[in-house]
PDB file of C-alpha atoms in Angstrom:
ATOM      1  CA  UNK A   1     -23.121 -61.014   8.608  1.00 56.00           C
ATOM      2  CA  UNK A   2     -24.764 -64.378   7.755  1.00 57.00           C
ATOM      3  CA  UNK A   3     -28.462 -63.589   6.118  1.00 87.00           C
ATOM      4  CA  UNK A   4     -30.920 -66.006   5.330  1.00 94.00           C
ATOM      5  CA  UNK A   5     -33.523 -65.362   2.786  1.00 95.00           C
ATOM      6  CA  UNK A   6     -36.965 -67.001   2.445  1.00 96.00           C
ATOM      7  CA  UNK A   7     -39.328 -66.873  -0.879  1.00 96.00           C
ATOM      8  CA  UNK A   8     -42.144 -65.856  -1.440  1.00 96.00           C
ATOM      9  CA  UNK A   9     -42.368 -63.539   1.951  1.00 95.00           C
ATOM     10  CA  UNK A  10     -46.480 -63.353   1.069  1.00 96.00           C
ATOM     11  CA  UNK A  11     -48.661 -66.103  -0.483  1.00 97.00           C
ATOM     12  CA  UNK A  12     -51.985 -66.714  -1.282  1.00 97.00           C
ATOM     13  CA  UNK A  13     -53.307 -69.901  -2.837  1.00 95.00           C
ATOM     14  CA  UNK A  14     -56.368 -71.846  -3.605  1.00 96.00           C
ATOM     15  CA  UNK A  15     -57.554 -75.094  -0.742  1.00 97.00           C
ATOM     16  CA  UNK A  16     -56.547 -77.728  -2.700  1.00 97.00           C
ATOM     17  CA  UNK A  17     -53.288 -76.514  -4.542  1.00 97.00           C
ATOM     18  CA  UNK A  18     -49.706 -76.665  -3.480  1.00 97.00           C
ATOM     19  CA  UNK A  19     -46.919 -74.001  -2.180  1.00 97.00           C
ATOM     20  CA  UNK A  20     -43.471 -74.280  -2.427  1.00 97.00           C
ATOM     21  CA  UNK A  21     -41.504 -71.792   0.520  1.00 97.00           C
ATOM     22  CA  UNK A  22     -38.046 -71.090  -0.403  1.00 97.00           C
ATOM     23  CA  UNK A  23     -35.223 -71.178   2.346  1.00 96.00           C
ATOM     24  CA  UNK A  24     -31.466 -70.103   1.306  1.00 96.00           C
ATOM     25  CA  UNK A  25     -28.372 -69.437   2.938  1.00 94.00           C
ATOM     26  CA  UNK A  26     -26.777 -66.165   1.236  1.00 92.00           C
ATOM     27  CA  UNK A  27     -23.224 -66.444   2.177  1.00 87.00           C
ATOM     28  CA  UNK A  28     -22.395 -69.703   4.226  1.00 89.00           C
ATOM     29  CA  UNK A  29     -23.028 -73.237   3.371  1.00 90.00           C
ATOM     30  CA  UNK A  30     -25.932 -75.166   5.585  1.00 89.00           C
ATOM     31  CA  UNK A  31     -26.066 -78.651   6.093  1.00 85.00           C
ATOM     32  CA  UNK A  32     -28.999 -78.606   8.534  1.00 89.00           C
ATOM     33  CA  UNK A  33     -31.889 -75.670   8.440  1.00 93.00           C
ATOM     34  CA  UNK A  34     -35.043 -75.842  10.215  1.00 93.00           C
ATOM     35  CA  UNK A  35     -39.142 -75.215   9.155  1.00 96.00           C
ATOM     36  CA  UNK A  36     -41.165 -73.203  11.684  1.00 96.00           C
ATOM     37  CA  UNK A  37     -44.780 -72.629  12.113  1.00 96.00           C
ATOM     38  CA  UNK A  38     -45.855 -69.985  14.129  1.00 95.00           C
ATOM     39  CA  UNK A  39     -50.215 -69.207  14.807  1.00 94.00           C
ATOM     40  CA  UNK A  40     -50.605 -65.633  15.267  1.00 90.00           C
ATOM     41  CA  UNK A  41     -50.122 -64.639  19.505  1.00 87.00           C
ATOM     42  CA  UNK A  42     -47.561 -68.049  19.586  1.00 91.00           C
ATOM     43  CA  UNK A  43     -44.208 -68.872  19.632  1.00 91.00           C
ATOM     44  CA  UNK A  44     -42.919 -70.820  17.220  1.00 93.00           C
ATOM     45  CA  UNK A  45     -42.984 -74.457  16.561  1.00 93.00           C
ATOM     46  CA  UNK A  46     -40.236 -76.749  15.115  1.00 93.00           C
ATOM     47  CA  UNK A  47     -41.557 -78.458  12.275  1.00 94.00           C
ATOM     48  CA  UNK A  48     -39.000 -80.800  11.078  1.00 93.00           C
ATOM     49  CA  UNK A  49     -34.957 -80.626  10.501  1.00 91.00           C
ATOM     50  CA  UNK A  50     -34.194 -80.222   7.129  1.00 89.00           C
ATOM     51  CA  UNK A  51     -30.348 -82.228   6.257  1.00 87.00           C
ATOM     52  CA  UNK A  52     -28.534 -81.242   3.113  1.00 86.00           C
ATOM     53  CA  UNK A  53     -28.745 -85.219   1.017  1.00 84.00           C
ATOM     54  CA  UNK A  54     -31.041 -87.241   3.604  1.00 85.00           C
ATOM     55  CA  UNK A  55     -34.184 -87.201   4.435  1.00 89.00           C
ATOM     56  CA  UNK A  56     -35.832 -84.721   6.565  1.00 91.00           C
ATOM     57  CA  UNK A  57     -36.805 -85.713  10.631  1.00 91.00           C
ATOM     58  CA  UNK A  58     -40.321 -84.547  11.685  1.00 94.00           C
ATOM     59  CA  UNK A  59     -41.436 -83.352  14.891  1.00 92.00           C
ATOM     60  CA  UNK A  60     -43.785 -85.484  16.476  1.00 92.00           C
ATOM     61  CA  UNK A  61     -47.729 -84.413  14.668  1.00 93.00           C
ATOM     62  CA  UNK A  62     -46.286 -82.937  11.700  1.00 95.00           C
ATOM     63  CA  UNK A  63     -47.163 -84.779   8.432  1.00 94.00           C
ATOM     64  CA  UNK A  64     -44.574 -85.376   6.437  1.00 93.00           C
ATOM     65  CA  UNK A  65     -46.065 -85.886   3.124  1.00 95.00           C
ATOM     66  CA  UNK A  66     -48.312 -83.088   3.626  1.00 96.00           C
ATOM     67  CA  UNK A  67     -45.050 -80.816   4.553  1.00 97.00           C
ATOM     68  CA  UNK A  68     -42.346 -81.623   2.076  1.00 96.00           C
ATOM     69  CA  UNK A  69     -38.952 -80.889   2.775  1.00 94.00           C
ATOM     70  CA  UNK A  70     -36.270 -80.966  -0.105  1.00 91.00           C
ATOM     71  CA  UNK A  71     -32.782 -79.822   0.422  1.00 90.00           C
ATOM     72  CA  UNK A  72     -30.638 -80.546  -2.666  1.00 83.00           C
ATOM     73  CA  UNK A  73     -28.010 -78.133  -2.033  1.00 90.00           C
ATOM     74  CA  UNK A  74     -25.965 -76.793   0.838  1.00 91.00           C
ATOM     75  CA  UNK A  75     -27.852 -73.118   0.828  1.00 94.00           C
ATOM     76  CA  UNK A  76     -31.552 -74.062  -0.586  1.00 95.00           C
ATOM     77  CA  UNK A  77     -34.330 -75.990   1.143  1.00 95.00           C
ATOM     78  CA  UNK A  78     -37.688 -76.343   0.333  1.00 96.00           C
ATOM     79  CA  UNK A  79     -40.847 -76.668   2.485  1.00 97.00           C
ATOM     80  CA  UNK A  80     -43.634 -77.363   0.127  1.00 97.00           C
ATOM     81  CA  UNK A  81     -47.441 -77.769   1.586  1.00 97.00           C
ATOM     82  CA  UNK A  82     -49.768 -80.164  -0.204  1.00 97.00           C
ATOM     83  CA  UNK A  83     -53.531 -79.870  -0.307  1.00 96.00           C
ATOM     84  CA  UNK A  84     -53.390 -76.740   1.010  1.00 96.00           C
ATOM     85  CA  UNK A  85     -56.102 -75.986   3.790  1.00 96.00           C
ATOM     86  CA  UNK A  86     -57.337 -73.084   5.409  1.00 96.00           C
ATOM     87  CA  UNK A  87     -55.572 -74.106   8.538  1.00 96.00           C
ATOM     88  CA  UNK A  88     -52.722 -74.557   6.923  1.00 96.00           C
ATOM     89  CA  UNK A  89     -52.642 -70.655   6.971  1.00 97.00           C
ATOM     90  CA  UNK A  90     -49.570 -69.477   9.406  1.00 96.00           C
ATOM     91  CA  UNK A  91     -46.231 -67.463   9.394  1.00 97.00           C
ATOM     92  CA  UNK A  92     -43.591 -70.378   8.187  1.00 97.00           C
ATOM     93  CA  UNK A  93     -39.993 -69.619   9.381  1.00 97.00           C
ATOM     94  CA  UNK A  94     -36.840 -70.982   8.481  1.00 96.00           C
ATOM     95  CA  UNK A  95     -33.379 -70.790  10.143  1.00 94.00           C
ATOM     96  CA  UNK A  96     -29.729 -72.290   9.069  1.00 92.00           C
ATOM     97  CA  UNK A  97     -27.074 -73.736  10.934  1.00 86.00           C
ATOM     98  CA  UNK A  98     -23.814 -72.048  10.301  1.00 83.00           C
ATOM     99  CA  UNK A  99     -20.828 -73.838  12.005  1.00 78.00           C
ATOM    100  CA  UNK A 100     -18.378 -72.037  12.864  1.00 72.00           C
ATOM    101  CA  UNK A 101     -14.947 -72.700  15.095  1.00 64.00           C
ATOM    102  CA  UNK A 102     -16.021 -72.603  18.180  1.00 60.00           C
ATOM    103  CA  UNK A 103     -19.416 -74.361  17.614  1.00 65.00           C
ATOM    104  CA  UNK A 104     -22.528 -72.914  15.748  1.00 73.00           C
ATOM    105  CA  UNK A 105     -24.834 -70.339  15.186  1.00 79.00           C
ATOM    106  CA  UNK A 106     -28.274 -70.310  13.898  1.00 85.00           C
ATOM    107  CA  UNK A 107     -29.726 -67.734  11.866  1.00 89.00           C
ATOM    108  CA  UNK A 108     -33.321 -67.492  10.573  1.00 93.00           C
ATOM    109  CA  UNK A 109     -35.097 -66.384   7.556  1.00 95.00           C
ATOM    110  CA  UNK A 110     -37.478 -63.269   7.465  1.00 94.00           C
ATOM    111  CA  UNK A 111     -40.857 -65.637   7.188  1.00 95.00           C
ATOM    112  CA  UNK A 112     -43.171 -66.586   4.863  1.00 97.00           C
ATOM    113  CA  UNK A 113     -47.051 -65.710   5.459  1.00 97.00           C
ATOM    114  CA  UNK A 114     -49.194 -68.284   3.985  1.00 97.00           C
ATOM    115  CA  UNK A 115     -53.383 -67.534   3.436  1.00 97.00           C
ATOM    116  CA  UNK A 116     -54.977 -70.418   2.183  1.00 97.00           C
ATOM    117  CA  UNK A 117     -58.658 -68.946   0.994  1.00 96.00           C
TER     118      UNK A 117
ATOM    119  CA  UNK B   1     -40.476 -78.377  25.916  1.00 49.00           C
ATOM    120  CA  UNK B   2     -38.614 -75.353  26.428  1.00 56.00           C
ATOM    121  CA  UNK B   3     -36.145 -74.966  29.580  1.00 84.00           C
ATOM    122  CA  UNK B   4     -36.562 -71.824  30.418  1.00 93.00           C
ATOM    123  CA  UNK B   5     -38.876 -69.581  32.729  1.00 94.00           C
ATOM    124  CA  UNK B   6     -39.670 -65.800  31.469  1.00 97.00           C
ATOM    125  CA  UNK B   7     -42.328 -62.814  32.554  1.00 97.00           C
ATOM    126  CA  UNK B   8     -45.065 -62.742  29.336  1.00 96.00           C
ATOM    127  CA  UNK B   9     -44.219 -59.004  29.341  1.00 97.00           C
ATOM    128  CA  UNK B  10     -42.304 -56.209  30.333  1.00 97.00           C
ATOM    129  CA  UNK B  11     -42.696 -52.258  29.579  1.00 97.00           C
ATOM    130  CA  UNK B  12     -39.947 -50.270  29.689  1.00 96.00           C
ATOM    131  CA  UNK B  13     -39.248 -46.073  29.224  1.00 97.00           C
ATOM    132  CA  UNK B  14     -37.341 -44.833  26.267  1.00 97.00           C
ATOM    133  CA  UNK B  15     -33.992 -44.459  26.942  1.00 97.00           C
ATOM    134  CA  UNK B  16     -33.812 -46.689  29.807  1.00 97.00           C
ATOM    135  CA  UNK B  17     -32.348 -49.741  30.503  1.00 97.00           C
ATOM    136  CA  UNK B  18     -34.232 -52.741  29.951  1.00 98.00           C
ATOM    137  CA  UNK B  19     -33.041 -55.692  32.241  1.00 98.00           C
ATOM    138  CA  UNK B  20     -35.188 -59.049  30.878  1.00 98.00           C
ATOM    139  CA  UNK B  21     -34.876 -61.919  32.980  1.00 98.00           C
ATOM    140  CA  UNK B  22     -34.965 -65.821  32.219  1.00 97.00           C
ATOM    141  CA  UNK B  23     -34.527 -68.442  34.426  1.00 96.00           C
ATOM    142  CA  UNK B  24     -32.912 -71.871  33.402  1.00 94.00           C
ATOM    143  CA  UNK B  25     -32.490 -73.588  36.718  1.00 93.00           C
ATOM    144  CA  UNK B  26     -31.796 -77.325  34.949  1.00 90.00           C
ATOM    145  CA  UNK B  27     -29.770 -76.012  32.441  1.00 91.00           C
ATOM    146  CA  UNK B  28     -26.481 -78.299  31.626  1.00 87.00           C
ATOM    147  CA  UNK B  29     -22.944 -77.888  32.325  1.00 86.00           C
ATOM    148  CA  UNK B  30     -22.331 -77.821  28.126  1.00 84.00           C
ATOM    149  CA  UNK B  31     -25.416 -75.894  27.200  1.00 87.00           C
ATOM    150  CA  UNK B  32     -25.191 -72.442  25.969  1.00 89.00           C
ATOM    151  CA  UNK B  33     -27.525 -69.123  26.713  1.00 92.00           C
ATOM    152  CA  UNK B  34     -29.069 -67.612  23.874  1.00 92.00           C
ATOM    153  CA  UNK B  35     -31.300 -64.799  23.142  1.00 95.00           C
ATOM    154  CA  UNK B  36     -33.062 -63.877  20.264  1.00 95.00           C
ATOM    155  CA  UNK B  37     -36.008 -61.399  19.205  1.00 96.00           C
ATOM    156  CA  UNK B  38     -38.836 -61.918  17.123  1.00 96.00           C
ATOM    157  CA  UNK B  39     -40.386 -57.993  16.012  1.00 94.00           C
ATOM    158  CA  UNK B  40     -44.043 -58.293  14.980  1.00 87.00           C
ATOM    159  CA  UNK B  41     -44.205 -60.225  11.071  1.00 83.00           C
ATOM    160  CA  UNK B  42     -39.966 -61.197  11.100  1.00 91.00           C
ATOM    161  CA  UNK B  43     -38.135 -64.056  11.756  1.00 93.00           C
ATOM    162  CA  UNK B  44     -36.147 -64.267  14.705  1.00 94.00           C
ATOM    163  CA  UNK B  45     -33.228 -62.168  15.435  1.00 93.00           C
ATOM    164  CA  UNK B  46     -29.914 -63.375  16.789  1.00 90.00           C
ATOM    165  CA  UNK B  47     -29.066 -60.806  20.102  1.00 94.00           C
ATOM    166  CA  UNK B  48     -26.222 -62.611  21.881  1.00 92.00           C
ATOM    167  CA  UNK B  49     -25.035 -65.947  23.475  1.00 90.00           C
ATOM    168  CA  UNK B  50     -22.727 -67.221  26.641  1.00 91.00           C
ATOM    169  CA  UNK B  51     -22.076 -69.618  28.304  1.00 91.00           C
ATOM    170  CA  UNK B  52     -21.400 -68.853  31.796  1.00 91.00           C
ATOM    171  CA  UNK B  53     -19.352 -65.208  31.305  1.00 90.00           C
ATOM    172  CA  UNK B  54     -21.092 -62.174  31.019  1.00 94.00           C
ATOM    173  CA  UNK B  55     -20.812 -61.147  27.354  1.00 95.00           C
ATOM    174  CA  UNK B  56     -21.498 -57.597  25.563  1.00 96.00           C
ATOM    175  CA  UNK B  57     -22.242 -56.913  21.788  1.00 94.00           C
ATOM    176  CA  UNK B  58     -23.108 -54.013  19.975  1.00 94.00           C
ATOM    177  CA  UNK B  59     -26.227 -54.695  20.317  1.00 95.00           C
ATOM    178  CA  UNK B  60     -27.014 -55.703  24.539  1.00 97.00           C
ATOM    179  CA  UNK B  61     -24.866 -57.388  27.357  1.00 98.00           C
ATOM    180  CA  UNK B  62     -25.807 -60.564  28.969  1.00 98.00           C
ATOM    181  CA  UNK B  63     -25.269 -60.794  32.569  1.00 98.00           C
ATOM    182  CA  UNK B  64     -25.232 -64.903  33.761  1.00 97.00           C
ATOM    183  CA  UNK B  65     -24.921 -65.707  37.149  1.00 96.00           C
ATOM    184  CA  UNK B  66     -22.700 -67.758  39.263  1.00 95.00           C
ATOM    185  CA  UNK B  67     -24.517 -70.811  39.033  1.00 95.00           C
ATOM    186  CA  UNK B  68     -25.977 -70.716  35.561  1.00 95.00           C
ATOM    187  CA  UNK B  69     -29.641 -70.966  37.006  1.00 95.00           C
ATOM    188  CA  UNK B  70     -30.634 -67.586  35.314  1.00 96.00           C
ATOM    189  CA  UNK B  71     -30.019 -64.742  33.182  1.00 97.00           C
ATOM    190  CA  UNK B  72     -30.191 -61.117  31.974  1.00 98.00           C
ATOM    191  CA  UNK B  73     -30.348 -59.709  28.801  1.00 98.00           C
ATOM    192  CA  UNK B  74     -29.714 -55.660  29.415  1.00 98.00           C
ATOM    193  CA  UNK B  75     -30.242 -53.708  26.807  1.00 98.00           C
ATOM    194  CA  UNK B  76     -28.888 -50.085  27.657  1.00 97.00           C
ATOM    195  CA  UNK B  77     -30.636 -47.545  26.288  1.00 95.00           C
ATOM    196  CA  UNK B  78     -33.879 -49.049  24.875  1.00 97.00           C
ATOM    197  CA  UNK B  79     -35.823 -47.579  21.826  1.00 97.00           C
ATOM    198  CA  UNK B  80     -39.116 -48.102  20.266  1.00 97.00           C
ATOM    199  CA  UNK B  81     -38.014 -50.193  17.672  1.00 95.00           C
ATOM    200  CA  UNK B  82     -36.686 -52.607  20.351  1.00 97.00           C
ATOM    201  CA  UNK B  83     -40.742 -53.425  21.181  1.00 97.00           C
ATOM    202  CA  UNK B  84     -40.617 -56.857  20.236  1.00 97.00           C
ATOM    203  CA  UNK B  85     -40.568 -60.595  21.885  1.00 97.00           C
ATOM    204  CA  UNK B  86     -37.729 -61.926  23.196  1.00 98.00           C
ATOM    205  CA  UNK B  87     -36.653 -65.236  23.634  1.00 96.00           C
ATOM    206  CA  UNK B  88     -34.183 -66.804  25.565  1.00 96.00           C
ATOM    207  CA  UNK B  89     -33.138 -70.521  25.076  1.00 92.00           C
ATOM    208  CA  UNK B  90     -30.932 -73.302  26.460  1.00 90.00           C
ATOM    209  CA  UNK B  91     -28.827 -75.552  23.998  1.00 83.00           C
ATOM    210  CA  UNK B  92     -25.648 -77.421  23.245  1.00 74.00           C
ATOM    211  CA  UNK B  93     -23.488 -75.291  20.780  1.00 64.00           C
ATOM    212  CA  UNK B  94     -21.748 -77.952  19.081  1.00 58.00           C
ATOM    213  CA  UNK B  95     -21.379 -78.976  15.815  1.00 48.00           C
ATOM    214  CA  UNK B  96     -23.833 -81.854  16.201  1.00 51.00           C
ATOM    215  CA  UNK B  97     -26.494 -80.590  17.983  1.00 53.00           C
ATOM    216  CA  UNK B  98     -29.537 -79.817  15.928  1.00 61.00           C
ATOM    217  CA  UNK B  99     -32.796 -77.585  17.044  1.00 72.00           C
ATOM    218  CA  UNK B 100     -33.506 -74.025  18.409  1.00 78.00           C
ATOM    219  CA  UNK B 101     -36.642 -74.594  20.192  1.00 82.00           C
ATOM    220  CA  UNK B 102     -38.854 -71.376  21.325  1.00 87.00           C
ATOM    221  CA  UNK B 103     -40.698 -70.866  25.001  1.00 87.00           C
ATOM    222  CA  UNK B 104     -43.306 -68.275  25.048  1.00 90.00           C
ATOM    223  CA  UNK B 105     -40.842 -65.324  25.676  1.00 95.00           C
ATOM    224  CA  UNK B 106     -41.211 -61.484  26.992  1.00 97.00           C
ATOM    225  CA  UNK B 107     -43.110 -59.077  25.267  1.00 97.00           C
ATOM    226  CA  UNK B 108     -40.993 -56.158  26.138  1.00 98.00           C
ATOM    227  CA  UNK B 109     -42.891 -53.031  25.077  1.00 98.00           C
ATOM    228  CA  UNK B 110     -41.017 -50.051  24.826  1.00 97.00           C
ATOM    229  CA  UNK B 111     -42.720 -46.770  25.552  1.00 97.00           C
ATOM    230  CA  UNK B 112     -42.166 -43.249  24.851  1.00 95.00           C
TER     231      UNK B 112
END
């Protein structure tokens, strides 16, 4: 079946610094995948829409050049969080868009924590 | 803002059935039910979709009625490791449309 991998599943980093979340499609070809947050006890939020070649569209409230979003290639995007802050700290999800013949599926990633200390 | 209507939380016996309702009374003549689950610390897991037949998968059956207004996801013989939240959501399934977007969900707790 379609898998989705995220990297790093755990991070820690400094208030201040930057992290880069990895988001790849294992064995189909995504032109759109999506960044979640999710705040412990919540559902999830949509952050933005990642499109493989364009720019990325943000939800309303989401920064975008605190929450970069790269994707270069049809199975890798990026989120990457500048200036991290302690409440920046949250479970980041992505998910892929696998088309298919009779419409599409979306599958997501296993999460990334991030701690910001 | 999510379309659909579901209990916070459910408890259900071991080997029983768990029937988890959602309601989805505006829902559109073109948009697709979906399920997913989210276990504690995963991303979300794909159960099943339809659009107004019941379907079944290895995994549950999901039981849509007449007029589309609401749902069931059953799973038949529930185990621990099916404690988790589920979600069920209303979208367009075509190859344009964009977002998943997540209501609050059931907490279905599965108990021995």
């Amino acid at each position: 079946g379609a898998v989705v991998s995220q990297h790093p599943s755990r991070v820690i980093c400094k208030s201040g610094t930057s992290v880069k979340i990895e988001c790849r499609s294992l064995d189909f070809q995504a032109t759109t995948m999506f960044w979640y947050r999710q705040f412990p006890k919540q559902s999830l939020m949509l952050m933005a829409t990642s499109n493989e070649g364009s720019k990325a569209t943000y939800e309303q409230g989401v920064e975008k050049d605190k929450f970069l979003i790269n994707h270069a290639s049809l199975t890798l995007s990026t989120l990457t969080v500048t200036s991290a802050h302690p409440e920046d700290s949250s479970f980041y999800i992505c998910s892929a868009r696998r088309q298919g013949e009779y419409g599409n599926t979306i599958y997501f990633g296993e999460g990334s924590w991030l701690t910001v200390v | 803002d999510a379309k659909t209507t579901q209990p916070p939380s459910m408890d259900c016996a071991e080997g029983r059935a768990a029937n988890l309702p959602c309601n989805h009374s505006t829902i559109s003549g073109n948009e697709y039910v979906y399920w997913y689950r989210q276990i504690h610390s995963q991303g979300p897991q794909y159960i099943i979709h339809g659009l107004k037949n019941n379907e079944t998968n290895e995994m549950a059956s999901l039981i849509i009625t007449e007029d589309r207004k609401s749902s069931t996801l059953i799973l038949p013989h529930a185990t621990l490791r099916d404690t988790a939240v589920y979600y069920c959501i209303v979208r367009v399934a075509e190859y344009n449309n964009n977002d998943m977007r997540f209501g609050a969900g059931t907490r279905l707790t599965v108990k021995p």
